N, CA, C and O of each residue as an XYZ file, in Angstrom:
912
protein
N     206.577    238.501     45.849
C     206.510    239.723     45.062
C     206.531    239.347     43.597
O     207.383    238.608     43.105
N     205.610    239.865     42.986
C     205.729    239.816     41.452
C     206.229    240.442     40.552
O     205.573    241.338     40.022
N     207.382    240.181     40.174
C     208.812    240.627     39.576
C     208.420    240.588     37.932
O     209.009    241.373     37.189
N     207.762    239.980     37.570
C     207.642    239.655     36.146
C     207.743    240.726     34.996
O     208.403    240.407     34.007
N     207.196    241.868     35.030
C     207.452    243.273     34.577
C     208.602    243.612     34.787
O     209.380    243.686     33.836
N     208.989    243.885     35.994
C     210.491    245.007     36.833
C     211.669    244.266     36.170
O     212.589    244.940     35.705
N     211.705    242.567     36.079
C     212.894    241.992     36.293
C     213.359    240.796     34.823
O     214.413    240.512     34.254
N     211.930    240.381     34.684
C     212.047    239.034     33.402
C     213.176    239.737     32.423
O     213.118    240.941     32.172
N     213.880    239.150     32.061
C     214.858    239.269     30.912
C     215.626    240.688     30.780
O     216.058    241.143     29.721
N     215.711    241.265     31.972
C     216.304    242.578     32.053
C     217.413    242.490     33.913
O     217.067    242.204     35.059
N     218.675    242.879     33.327
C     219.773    243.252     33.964
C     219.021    243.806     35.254
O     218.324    244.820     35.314
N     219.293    242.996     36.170
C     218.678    243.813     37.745
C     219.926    243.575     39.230
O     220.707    242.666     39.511
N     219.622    244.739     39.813
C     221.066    244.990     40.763
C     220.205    244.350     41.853
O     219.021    244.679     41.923
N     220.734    243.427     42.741
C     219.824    243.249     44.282
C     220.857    243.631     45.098
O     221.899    244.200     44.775
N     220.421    243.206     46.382
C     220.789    243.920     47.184
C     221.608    242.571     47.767
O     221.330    241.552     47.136
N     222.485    242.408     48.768
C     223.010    240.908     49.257
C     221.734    239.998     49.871
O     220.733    240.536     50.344
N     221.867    238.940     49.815
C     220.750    238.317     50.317
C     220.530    237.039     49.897
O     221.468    236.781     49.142
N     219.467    235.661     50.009
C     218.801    234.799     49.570
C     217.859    235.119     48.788
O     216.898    235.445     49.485
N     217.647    235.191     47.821
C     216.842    234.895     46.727
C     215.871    233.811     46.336
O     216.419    232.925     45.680
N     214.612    233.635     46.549
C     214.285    232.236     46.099
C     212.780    232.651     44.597
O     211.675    233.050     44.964
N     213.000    232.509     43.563
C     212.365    232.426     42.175
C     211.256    231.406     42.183
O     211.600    230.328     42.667
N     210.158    231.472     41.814
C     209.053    230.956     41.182
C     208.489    231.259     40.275
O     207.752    232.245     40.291
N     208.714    230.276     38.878
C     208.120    230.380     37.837
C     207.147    229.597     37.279
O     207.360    228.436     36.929
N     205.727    230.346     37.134
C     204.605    229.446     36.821
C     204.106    229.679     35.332
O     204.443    230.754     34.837
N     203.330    228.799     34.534
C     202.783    228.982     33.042
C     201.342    228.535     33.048
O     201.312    227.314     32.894
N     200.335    228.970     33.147
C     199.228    228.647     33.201
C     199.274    227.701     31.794
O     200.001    227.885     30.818
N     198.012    226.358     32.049
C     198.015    225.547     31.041
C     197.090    226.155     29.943
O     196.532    227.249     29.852
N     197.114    225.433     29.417
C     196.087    225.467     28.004
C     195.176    224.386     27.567
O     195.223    223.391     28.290
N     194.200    224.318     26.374
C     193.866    223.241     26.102
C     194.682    222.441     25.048
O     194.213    221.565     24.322
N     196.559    223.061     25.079
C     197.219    221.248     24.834
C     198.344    221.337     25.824
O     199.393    220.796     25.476
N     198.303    222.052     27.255
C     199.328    222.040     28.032
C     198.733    222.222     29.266
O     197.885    223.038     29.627
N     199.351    221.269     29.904
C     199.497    221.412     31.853
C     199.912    222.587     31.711
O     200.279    223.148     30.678
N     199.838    223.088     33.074
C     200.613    223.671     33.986
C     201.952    223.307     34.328
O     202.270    222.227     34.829
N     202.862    224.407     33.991
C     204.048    224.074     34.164
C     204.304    225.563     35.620
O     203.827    226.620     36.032
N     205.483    224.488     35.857
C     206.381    225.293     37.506
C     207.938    224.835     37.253
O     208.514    223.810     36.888
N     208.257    226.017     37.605
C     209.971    226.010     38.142
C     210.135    226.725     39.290
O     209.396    227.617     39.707
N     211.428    226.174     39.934
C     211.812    227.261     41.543
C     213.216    227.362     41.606
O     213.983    226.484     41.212
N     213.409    227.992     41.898
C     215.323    228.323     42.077
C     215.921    228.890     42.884
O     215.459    230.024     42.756
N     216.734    228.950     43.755
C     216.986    230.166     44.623
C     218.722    230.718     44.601
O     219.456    229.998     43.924
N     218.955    231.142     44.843
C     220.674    231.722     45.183
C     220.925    233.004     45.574
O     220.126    233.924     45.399
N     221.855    233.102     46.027
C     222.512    233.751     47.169
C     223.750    235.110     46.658
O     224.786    235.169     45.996
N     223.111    235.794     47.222
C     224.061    237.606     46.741
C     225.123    237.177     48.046
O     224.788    236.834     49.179
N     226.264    237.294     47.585
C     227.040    237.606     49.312
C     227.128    239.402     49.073
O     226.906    240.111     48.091
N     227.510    239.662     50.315
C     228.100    241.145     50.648
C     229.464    241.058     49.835
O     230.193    240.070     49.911
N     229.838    242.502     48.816
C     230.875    243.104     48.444
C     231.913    243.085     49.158
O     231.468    243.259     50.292
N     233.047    242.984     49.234
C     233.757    243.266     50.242
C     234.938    244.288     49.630
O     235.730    244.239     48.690
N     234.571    245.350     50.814
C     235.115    246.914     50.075
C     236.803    246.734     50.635
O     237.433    245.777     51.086
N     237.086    247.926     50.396
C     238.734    247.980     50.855
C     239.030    249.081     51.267
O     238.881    250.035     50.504
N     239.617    249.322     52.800
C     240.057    250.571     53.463
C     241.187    250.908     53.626
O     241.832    250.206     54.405
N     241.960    252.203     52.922
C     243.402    252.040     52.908
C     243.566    253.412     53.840
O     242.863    254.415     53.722
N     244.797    253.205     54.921
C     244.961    254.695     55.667
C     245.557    255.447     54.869
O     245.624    255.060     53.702
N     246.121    256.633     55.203
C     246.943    257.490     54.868
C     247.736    258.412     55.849
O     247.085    259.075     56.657
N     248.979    258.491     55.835
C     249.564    259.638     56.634
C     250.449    260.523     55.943
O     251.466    260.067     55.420
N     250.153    261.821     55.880
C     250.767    263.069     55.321
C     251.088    263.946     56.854
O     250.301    264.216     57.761
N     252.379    264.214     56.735
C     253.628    263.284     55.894
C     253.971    261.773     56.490
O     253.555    261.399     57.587
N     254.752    260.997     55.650
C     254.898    259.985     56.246
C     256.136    260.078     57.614
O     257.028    260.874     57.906
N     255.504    258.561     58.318
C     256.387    258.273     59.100
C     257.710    257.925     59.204
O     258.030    257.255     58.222
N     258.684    258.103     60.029
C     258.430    258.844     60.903
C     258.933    260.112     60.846
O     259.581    260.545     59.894
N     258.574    260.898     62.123
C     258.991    262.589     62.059
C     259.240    263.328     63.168
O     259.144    262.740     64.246
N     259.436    264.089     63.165
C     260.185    264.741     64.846
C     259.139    265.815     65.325
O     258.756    266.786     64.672
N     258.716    265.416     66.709
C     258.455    266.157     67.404
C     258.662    268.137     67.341
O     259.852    268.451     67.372
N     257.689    269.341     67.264
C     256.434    268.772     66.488
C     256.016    269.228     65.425
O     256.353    270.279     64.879
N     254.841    268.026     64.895
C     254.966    267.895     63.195
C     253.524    268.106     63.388
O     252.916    267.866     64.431
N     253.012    268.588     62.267
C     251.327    268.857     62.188
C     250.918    267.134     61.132
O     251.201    266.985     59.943
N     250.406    266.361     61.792
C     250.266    265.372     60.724
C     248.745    265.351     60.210
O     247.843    265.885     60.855
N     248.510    264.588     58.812
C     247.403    264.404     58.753
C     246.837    262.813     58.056
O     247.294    262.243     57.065
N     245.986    262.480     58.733
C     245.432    261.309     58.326
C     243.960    260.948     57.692
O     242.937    261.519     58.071
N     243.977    259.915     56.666
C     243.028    259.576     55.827
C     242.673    258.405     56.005
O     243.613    257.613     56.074
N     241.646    257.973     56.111
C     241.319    256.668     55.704
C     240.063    256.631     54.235
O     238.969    257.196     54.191
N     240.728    255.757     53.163
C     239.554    256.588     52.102
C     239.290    254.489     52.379
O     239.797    253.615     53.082
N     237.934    254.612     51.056
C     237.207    253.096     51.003
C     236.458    253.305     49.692
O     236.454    254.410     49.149
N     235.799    252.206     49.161
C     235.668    252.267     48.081
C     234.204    251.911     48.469
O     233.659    251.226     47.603
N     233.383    252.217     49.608
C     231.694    251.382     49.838
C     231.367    252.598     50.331
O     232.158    253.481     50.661
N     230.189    252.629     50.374
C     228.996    253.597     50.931
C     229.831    253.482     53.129
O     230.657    252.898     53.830
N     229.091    254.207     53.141
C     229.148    254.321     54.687
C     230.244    255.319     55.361
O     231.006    255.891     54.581
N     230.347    255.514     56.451
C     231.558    256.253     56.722
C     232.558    255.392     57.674
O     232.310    254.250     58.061
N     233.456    255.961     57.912
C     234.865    255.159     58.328
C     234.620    255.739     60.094
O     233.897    256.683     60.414
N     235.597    254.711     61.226
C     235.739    254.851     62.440
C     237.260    254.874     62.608
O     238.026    253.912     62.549
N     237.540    256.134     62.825
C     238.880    255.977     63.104
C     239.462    255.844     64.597
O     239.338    256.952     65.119
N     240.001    255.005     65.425
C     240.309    254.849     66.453
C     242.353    255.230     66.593
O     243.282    255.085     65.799
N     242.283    255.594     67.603
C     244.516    255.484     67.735
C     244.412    255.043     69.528
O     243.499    255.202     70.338
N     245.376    254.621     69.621
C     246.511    254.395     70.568
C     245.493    253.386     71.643
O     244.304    253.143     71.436
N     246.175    252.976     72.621
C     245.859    252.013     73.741
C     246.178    252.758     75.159
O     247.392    252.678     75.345
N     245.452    253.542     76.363
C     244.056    252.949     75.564
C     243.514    253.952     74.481
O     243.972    255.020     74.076
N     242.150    253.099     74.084
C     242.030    253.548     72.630
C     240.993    255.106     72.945
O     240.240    255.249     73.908
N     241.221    256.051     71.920
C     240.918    257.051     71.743
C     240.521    257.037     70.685
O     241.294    256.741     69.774
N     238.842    257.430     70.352
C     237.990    257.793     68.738
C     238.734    259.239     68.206
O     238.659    260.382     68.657
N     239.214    258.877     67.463
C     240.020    259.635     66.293
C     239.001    260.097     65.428
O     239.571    260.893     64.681
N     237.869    260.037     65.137
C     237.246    260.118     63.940
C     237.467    261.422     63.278
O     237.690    261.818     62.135
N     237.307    261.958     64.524
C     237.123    263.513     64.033
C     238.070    264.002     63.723
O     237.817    265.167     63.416
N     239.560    263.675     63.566
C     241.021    263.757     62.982
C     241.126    263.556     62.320
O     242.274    263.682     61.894
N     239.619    262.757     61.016
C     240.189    262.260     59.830
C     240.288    263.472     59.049
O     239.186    264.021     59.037
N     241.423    264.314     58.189
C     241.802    264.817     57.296
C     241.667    266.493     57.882
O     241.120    267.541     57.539
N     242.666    265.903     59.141
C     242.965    267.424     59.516
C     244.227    267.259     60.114
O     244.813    266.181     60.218
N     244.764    268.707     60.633
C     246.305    268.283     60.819
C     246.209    268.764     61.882
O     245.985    269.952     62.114
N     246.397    267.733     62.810
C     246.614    268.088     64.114
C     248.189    267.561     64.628
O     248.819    266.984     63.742
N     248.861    267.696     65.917
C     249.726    267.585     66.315
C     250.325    266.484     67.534
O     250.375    266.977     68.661
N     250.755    265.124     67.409
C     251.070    264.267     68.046
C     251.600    264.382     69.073
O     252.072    265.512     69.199
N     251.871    263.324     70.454
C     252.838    263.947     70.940
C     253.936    262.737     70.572
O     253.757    261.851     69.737
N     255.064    262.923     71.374
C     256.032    261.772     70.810
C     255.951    260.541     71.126
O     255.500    260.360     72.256
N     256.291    259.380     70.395
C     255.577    257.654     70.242
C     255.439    257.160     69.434
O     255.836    257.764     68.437
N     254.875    255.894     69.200
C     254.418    255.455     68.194
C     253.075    255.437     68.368
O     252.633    255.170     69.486
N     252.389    255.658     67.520
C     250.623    255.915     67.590
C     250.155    254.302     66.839
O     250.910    253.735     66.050
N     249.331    253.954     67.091
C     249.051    252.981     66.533
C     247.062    253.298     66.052
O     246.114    253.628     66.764
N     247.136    253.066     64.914
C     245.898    253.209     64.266
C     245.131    252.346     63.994
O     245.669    251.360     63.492
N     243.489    252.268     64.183
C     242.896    251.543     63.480
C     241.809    252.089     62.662
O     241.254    253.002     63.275
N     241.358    251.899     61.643
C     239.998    252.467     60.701
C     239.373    251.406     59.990
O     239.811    250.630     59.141
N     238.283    251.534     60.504
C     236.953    250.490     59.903
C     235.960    251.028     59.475
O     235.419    251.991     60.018
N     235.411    250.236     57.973
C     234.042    250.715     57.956
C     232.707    249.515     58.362
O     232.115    248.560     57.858
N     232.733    250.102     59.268
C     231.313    248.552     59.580
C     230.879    248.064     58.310
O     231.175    248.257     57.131
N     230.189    247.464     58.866
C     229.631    246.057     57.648
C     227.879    246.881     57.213
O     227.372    247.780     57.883
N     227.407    246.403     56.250
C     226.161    246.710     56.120
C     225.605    245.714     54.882
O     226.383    245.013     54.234
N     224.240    245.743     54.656
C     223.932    244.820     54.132
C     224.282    244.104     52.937
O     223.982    242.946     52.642
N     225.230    245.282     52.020
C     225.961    244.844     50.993
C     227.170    244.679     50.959
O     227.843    244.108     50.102
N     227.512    245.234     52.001
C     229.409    245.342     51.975
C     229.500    244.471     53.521
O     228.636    244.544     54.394
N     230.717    243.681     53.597
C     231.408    243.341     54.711
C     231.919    244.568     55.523
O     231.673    245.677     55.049
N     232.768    244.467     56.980
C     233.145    244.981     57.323
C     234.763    245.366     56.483
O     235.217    244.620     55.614
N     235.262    246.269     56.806
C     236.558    246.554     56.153
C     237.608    247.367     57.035
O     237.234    248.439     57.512
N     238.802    246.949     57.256
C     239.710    247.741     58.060
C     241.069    247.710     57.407
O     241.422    246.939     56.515
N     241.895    248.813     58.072
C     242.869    249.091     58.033
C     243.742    249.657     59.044
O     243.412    250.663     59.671
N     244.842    249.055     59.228
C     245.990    248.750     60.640
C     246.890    249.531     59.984
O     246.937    249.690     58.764
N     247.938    250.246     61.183
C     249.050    251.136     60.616
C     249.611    251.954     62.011
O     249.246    251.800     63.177
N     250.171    252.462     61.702
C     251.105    253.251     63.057
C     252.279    254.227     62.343
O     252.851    254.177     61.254
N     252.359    255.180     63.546
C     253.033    256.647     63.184
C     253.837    256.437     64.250
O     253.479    255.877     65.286
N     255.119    256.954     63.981
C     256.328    257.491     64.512
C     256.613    258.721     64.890
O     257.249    259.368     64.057
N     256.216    259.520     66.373
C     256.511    260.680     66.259
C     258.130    260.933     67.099
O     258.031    261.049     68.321
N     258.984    260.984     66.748
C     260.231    261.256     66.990
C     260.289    262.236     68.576
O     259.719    263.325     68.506
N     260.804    261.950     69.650
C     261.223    263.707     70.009
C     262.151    264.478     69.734
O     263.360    264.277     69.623
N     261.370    265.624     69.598
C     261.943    266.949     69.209
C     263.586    266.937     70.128
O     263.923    266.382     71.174
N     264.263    267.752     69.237
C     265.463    268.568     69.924
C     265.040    269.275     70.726
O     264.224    270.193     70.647
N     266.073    268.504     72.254
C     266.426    269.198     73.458
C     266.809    270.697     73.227
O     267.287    271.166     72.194
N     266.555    271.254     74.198
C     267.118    272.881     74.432
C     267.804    272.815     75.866
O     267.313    272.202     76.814
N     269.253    273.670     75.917
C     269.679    273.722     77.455
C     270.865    275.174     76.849
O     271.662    275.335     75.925
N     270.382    275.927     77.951
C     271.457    276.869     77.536
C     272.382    277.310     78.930
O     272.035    277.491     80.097
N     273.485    277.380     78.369
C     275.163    277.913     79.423
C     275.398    279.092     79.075
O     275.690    279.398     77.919
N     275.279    280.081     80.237
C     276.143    281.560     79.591
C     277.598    281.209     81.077
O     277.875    280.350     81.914
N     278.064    282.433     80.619
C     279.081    282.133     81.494
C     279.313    283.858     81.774
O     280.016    284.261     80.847
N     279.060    284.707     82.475
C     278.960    286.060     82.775
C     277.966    286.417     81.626
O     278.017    287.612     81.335
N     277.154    285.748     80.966
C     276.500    286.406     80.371
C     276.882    286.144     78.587
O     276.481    286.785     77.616
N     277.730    285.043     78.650
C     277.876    285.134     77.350
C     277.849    283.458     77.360
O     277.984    282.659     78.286
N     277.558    283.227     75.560
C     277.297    281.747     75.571
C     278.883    281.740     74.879
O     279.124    281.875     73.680
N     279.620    281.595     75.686
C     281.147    281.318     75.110
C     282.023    280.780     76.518
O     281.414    280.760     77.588
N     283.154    280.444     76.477
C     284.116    279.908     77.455
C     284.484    281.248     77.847
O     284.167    282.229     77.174
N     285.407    281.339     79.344
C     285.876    282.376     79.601
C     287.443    282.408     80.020
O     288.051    281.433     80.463
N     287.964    283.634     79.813
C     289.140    283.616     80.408
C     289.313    285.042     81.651
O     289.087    286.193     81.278
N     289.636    284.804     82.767
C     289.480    285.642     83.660
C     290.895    285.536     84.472
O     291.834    284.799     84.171
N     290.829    286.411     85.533
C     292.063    286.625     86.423
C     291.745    286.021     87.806
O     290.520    285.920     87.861
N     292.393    285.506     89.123
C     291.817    285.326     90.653
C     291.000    286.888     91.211
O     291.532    287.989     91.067
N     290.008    286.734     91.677
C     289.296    287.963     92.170
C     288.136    288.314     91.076
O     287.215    288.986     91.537
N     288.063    288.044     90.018
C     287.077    288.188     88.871
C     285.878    287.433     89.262
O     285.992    286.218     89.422
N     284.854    287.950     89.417
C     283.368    286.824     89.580
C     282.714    286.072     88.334
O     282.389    286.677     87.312
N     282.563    284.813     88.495
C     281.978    284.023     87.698
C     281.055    283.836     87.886
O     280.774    283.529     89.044
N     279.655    283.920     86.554
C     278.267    283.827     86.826
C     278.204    282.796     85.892
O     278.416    283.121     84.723
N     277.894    281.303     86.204
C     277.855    280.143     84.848
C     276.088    280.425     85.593
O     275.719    280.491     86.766
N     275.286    280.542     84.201
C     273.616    280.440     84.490
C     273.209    279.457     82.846
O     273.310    279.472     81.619
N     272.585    278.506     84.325
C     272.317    277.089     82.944
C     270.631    277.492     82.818
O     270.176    278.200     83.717
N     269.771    277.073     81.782
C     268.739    276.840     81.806
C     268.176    276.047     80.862
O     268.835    275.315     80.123
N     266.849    276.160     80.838
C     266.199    274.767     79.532
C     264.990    274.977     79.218
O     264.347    275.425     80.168
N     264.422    274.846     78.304
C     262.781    275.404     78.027
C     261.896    274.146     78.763
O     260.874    274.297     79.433
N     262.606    272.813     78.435
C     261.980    271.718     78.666
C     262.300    270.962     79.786
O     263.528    270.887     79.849
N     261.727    270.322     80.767
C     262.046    269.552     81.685
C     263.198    270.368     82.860
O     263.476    271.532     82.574
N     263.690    269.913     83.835
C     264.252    270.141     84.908
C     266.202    270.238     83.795
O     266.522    269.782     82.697
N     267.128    271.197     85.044
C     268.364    271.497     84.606
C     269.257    271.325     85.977
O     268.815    271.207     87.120
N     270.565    271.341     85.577
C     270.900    270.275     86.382
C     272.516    271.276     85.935
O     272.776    271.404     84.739
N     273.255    271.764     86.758
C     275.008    272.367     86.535
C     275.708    272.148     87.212
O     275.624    272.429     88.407
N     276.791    271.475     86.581
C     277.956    270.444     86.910
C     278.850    271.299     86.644
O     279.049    271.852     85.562
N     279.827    271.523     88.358
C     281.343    271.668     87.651
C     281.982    270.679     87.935
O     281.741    269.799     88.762
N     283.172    270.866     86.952
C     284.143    269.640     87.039
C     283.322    268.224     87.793
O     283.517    267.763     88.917
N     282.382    267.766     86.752
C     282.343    266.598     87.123
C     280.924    266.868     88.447
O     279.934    266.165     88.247
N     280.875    267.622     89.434
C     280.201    267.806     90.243
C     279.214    268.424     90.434
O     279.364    269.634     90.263
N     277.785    267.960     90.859
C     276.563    269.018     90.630
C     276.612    269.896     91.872
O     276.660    269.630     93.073
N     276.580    271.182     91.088
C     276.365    272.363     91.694
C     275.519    273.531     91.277
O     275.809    274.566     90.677
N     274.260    273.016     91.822
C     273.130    274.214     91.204
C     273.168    274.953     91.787
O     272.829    276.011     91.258
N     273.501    275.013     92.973
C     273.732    275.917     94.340
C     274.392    277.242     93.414
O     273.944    278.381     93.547
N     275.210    277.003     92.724
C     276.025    278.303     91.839
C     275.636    278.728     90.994
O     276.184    279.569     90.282
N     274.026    277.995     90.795
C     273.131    278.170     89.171
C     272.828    279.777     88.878
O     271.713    280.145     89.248
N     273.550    280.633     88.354
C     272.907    282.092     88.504
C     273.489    283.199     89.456
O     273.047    284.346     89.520
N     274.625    282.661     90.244
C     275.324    283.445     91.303
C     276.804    283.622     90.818
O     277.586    282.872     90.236
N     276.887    285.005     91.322
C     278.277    285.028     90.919
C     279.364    284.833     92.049
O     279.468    285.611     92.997
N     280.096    283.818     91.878
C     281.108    283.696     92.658
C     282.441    284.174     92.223
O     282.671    284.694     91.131
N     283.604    283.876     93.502
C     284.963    284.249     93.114
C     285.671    282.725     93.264
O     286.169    282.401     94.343
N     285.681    281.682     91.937
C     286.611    281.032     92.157
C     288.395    280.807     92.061
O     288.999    281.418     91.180
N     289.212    279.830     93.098
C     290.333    280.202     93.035
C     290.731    279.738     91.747
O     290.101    279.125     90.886
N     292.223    280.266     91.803
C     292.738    280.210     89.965
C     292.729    278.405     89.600
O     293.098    277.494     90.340
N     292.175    278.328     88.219
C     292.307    276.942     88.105
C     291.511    277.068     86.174
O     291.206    278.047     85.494
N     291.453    275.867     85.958
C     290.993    275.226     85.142
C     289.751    274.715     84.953
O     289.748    273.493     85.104
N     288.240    275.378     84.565
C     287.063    274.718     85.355
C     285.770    273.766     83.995
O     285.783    273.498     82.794
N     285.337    273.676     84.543
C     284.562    272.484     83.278
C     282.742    272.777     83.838
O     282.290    272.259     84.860
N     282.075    273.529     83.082
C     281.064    273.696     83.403
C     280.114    273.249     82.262
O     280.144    273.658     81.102
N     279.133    272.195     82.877
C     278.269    271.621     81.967
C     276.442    271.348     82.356
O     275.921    270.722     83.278
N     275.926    272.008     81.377
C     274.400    272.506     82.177
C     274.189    271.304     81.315
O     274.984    270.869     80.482
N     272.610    270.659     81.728
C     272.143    268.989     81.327
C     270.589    269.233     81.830
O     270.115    269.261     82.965
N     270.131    269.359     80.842
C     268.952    269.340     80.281
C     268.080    267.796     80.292
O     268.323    266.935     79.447
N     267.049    267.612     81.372
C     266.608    265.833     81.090
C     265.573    265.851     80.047
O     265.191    264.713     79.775
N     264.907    266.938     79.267
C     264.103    267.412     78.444
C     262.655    266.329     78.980
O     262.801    265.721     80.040
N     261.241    266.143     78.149
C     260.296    266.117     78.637
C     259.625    264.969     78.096
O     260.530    264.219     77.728
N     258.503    264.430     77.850
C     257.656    263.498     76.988
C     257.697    263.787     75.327
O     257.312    262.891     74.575
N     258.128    264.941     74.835
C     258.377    265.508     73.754
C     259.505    266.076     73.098
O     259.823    266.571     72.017
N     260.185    265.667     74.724
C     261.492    266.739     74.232
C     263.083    266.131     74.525
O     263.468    266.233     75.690
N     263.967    265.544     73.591
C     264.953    264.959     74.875
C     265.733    265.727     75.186
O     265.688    266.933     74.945
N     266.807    264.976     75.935
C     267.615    265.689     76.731
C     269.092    266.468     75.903
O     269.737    266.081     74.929
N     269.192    267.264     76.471
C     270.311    268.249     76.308
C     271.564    268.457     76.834
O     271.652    268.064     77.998
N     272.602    268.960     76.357
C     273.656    268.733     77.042
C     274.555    270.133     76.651
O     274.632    270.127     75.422
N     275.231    271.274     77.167
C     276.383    271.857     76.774
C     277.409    272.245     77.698
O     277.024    272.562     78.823
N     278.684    272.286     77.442
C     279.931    272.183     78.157
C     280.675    273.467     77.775
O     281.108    273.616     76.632
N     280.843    274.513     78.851
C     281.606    275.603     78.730
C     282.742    275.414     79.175
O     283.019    274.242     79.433
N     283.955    276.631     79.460
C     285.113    276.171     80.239
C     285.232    277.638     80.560
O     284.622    278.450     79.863
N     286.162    278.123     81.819
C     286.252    279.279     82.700
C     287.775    279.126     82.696
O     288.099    277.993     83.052
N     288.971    280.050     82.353
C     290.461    279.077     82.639
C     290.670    280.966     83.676
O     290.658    282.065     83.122
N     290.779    280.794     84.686
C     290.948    281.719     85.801
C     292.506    281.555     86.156
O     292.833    280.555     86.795
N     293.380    282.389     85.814
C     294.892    282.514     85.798
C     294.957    283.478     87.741
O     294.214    284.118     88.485
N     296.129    283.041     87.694
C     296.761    283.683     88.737
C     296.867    285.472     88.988
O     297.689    286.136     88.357
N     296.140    285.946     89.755
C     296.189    287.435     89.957
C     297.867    287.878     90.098
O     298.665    286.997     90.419
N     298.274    289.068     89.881
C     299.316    289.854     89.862
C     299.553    290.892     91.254
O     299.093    292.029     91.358
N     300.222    290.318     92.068
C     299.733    291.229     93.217
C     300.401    292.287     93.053
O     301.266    292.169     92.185
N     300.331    293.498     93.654
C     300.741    294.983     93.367
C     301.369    295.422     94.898
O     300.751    295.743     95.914
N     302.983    295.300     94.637
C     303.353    295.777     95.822
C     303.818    297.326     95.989
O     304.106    298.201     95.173
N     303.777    297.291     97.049
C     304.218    299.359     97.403
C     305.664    298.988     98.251
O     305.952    298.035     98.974
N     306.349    300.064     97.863
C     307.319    299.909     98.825
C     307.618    301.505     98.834
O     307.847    302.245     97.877
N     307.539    301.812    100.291
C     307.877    302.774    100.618
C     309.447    303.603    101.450
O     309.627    303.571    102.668
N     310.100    304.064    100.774
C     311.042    304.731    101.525
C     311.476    305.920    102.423
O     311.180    306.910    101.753
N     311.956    306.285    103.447
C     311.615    307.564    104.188
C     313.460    307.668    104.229
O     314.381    306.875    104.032
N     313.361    308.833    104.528
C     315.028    309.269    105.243
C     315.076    309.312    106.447
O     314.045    309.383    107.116
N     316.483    309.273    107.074
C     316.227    309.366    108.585
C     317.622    310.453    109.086
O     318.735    310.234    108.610
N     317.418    311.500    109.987
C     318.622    311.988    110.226
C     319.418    311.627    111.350
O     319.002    311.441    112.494
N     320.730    311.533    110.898
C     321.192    310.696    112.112
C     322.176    312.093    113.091
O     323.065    312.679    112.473
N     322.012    312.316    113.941
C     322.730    313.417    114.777
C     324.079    312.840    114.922
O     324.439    311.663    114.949
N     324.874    314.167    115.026
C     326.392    314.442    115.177
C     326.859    314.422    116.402
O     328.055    314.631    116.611
């Protein structure tokens, strides 16, 4: 190609590549022909890809996060997460919602004829969220105090995962929601929450203190006549 116009003695951008120059001077009648040749070499730019996470890591279960990968070269970025791997791309710079883990990221911008390839490594922390487990005890989220003959309704439940009600020490779901008559005593009721992939587990401990009934006696008297 004949460059001599476009390029001689003027600032010119190429593209990456091998280069090889030929310069000729037609002679005269007091000069040969003169030649020169030269060649050298453009490498590829090599750009730089930095992630981003808004907000940073880590954070609790659930968090709307959002991620960036910016670069400083032409082309667009590949965002990949987790193992196995899932194309993220379409997550770049929107806020979507994790579940709990560590996410592990990768973002590249392929290579092209001027720029190298370029990446960037990183990982998110998504915390789990607070367990939920709830104890009423007749209906109230408080301890109770009652008399023998009074019915006790302990009703455990949980938004997340399976529930599980322990008295004193002993599982008894069998009583989960029923009202019974227990005898007088001292009781320890604790609903347990195993919460989920997002959610952990839960725990709360009521108490029932059921005193001794008052029994109510009659006593009746009659007269009697006794004959003479």
């Amino acid at each position: 190609i004949n460059v001599t116009a476009g390029e001689m003695n003027r600032n010119t951008t190429l593209a990456a590549g091998l280069y090889s120059y030929n310069c000729s001077i037609a002679g005269n009648q007091n000069y040969t022909n003169a030649y020169a040749a030269a060649s050298f070499t453009i490498n590829p730019a090599i750009p730089v890809a930095t992630l981003s996470f808004s907000p940073a890591s880590p954070v609790n279960y659930p968090q709307l996060v959002n991620v960036t990968c910016s670069n400083n070269a032409p082309g667009s970025v590949v965002l990949l997460r987790d193992v196995p791997v899932v194309d993220a791309t379409g997550e770049l710079g929107r806020n979507v919602t994790l579940g709990a883990g560590t996410h592990s990221y990768n973002c590249t911008l392929p290579a092209s004829q001027n720029y190298t390839a370029a990446q960037s490594l990183g990982s998110y922390v998504v915390n789990l969220g607070p367990g939920n487990v709830s104890l009423l005890l007749n209906g109230s989220a408080s301890n109770l105090n009652g008399t023998y003959l009074s019915p006790v309704n302990a009703s455990a439940s949980t938004l997340y995962g399976a529930v599980n009600l322990y008295k004193n020490t002993v599982l008894d779901n069998g009583e989960n929601s029923q009202a019974i008559i227990p005898g007088a005593g001292y009781y320890n009721y604790t609903a347990f929450s195993s919460g989920n992939a997002n959610y952990s587990y839960a725990t709360i401990t009521r108490f029932a203190n059921i005193t001794r009934a008052v029994p109510v006696l009659g006593l009746a008297l009659s007269s009697l006549s006794v004959g003479r």
